[in-house]
Short mmCIF file of C-alpha atoms in Angstrom, two decimals:
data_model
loop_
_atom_site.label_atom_id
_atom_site.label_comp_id
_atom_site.label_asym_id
_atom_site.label_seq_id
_atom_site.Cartn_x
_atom_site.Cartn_y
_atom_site.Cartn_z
CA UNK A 12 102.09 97.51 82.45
CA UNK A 13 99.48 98.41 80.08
CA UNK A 14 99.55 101.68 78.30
CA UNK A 15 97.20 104.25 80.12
CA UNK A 16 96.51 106.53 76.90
CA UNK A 17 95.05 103.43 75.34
CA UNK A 18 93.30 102.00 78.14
CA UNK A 19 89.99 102.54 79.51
CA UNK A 20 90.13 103.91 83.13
CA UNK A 21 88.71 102.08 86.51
CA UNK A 22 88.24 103.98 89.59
CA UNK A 23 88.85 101.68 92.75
CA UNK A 24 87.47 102.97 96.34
CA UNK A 25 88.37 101.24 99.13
CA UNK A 26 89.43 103.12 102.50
CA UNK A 27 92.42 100.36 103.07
CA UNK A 28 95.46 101.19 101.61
CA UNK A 29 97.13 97.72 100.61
CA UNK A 30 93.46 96.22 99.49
CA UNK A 31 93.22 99.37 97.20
CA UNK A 32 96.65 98.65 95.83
CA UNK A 33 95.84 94.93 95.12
CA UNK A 34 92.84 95.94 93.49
CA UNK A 35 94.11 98.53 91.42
CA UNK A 36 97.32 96.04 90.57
CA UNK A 37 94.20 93.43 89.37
CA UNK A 38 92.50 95.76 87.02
CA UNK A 39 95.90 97.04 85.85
CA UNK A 40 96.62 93.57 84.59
CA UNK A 41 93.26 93.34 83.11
CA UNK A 42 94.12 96.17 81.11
CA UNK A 43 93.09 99.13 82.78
CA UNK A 44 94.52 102.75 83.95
CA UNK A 45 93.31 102.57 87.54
CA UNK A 46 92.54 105.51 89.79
CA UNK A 47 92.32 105.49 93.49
CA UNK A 48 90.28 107.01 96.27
CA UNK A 49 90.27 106.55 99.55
CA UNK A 50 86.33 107.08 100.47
CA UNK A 51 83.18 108.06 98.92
CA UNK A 52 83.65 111.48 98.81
CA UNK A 53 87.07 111.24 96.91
CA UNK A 54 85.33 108.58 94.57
CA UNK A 55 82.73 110.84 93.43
CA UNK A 56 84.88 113.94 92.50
CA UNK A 57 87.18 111.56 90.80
CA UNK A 58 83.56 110.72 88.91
CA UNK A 59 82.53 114.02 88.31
CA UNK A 60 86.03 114.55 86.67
CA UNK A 61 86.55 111.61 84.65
CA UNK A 62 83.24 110.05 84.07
CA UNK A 63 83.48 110.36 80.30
CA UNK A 64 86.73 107.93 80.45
CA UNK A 65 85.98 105.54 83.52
CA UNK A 66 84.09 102.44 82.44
CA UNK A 67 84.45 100.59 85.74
CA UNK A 68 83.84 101.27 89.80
CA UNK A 69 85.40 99.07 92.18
CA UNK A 70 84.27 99.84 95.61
CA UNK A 71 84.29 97.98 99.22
CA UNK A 72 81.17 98.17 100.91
CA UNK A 73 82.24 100.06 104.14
CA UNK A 74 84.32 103.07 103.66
CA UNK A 75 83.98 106.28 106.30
CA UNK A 76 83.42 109.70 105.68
CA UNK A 77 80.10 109.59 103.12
CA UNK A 78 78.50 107.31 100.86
CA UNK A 79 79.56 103.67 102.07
CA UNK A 80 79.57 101.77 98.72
CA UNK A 81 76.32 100.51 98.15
CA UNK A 82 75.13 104.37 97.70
CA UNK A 83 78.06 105.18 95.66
CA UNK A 84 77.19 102.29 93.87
CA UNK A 85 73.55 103.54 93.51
CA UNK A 86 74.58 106.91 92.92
CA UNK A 87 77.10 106.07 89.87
CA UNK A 88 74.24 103.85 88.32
CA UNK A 89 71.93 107.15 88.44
CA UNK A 90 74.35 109.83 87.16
CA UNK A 91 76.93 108.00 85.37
CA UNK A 92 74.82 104.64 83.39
CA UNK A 93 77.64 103.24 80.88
CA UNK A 94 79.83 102.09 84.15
CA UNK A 95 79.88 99.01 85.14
CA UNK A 96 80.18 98.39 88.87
CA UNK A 97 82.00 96.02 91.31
CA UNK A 98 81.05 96.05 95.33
CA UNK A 99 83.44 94.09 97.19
CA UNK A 100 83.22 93.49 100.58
CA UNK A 101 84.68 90.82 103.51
CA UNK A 102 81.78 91.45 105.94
CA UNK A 103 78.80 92.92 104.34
CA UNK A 104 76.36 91.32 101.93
CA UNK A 105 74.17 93.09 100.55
CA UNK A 106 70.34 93.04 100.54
CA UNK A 107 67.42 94.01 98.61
CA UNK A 108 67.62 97.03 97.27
CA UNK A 109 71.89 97.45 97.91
CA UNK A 110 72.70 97.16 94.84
CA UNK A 111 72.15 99.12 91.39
CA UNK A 112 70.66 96.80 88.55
CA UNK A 113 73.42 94.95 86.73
CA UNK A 114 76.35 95.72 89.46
CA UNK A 115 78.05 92.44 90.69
CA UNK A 116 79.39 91.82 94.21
CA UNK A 117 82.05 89.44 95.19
CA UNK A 118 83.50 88.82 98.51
CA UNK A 119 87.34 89.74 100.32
CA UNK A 120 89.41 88.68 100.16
CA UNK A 121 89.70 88.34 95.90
CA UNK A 122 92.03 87.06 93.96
CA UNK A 123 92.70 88.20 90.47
CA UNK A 124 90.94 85.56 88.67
CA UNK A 125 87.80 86.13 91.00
CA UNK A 126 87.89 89.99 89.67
CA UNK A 127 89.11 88.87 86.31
CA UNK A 128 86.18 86.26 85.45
CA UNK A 129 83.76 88.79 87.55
CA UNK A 130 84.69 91.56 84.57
CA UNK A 131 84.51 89.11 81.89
CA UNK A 132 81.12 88.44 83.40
CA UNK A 133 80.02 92.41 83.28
CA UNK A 134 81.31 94.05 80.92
CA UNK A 135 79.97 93.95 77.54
CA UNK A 136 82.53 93.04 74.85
CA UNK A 137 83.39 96.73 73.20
CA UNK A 138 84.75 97.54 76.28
CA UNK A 139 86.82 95.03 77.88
CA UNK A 140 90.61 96.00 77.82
CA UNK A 141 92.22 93.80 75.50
CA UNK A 142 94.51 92.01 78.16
CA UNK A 143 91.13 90.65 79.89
CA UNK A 144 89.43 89.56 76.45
CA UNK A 145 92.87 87.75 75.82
CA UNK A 146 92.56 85.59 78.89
CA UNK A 147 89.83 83.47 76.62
CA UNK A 148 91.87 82.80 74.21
#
């Protein structure tokens, strides 16, 4: 289990339990202290208190309650820039227009080295967790 104080942080939002789990379990191995919410709403208070340290969103597409992911997706691009962003989803593929510039989608289910090469794919050197840069080796 990586060290949280010296990893960067990842914010997961998907409204089923076990798929958030697995997700946050992925990024964990990747090298990242993950944090969890359960819907849009929860996602963006979690963003308004740790943007400064969050350099990734993982979010499903359909969540109830508020922003489904594709607008918190759009919304994190517009107040929050420097994260990256992941929209998952088993059902719903997005269309023009869904998705921020630069975010990447992958279909559920994922397995770890989907998510794994998806972040090596996104994220700009300086901020991969070491534990993902040291899968190239």
């Amino acid at each position: 289990m990586p060290n949280p104080s010296n990893s960067p942080y990842a914010l997961v939002a998907d409204d089923d339990f076990l798929i958030r789990m697995d997700a946050e379990t992925i990024l964990e191995d990747a090298g990242f202290h993950a944090l969890s919410a359960a819907n849009g709403v929860e996602a963006i208070k979690l963003l308004d208190q740790y943007a400064g340290s969050i350099i990734l969103l993982f979010t499903d597409v359909e969540m109830p309650g508020g922003p489904d992911g594709f607008e918190l997706a759009r919304t994190t691009a517009r107040r929050w820039p420097d994260i990256s962003i992941v929209v998952a989803s088993g059902g719903v593929k997005p269309g023009p227009g869904d998705l921020p510039e630069g975010a990447d989608f992958l279909d559920k289910p994922f397995s770890a080295q989907v998510v794994h090469d998806h972040l090596d794919r996104i994220l700009p050197d300086g901020r991969k967790p070491e534990p993902l840069k040291a899968r190239r080796k």
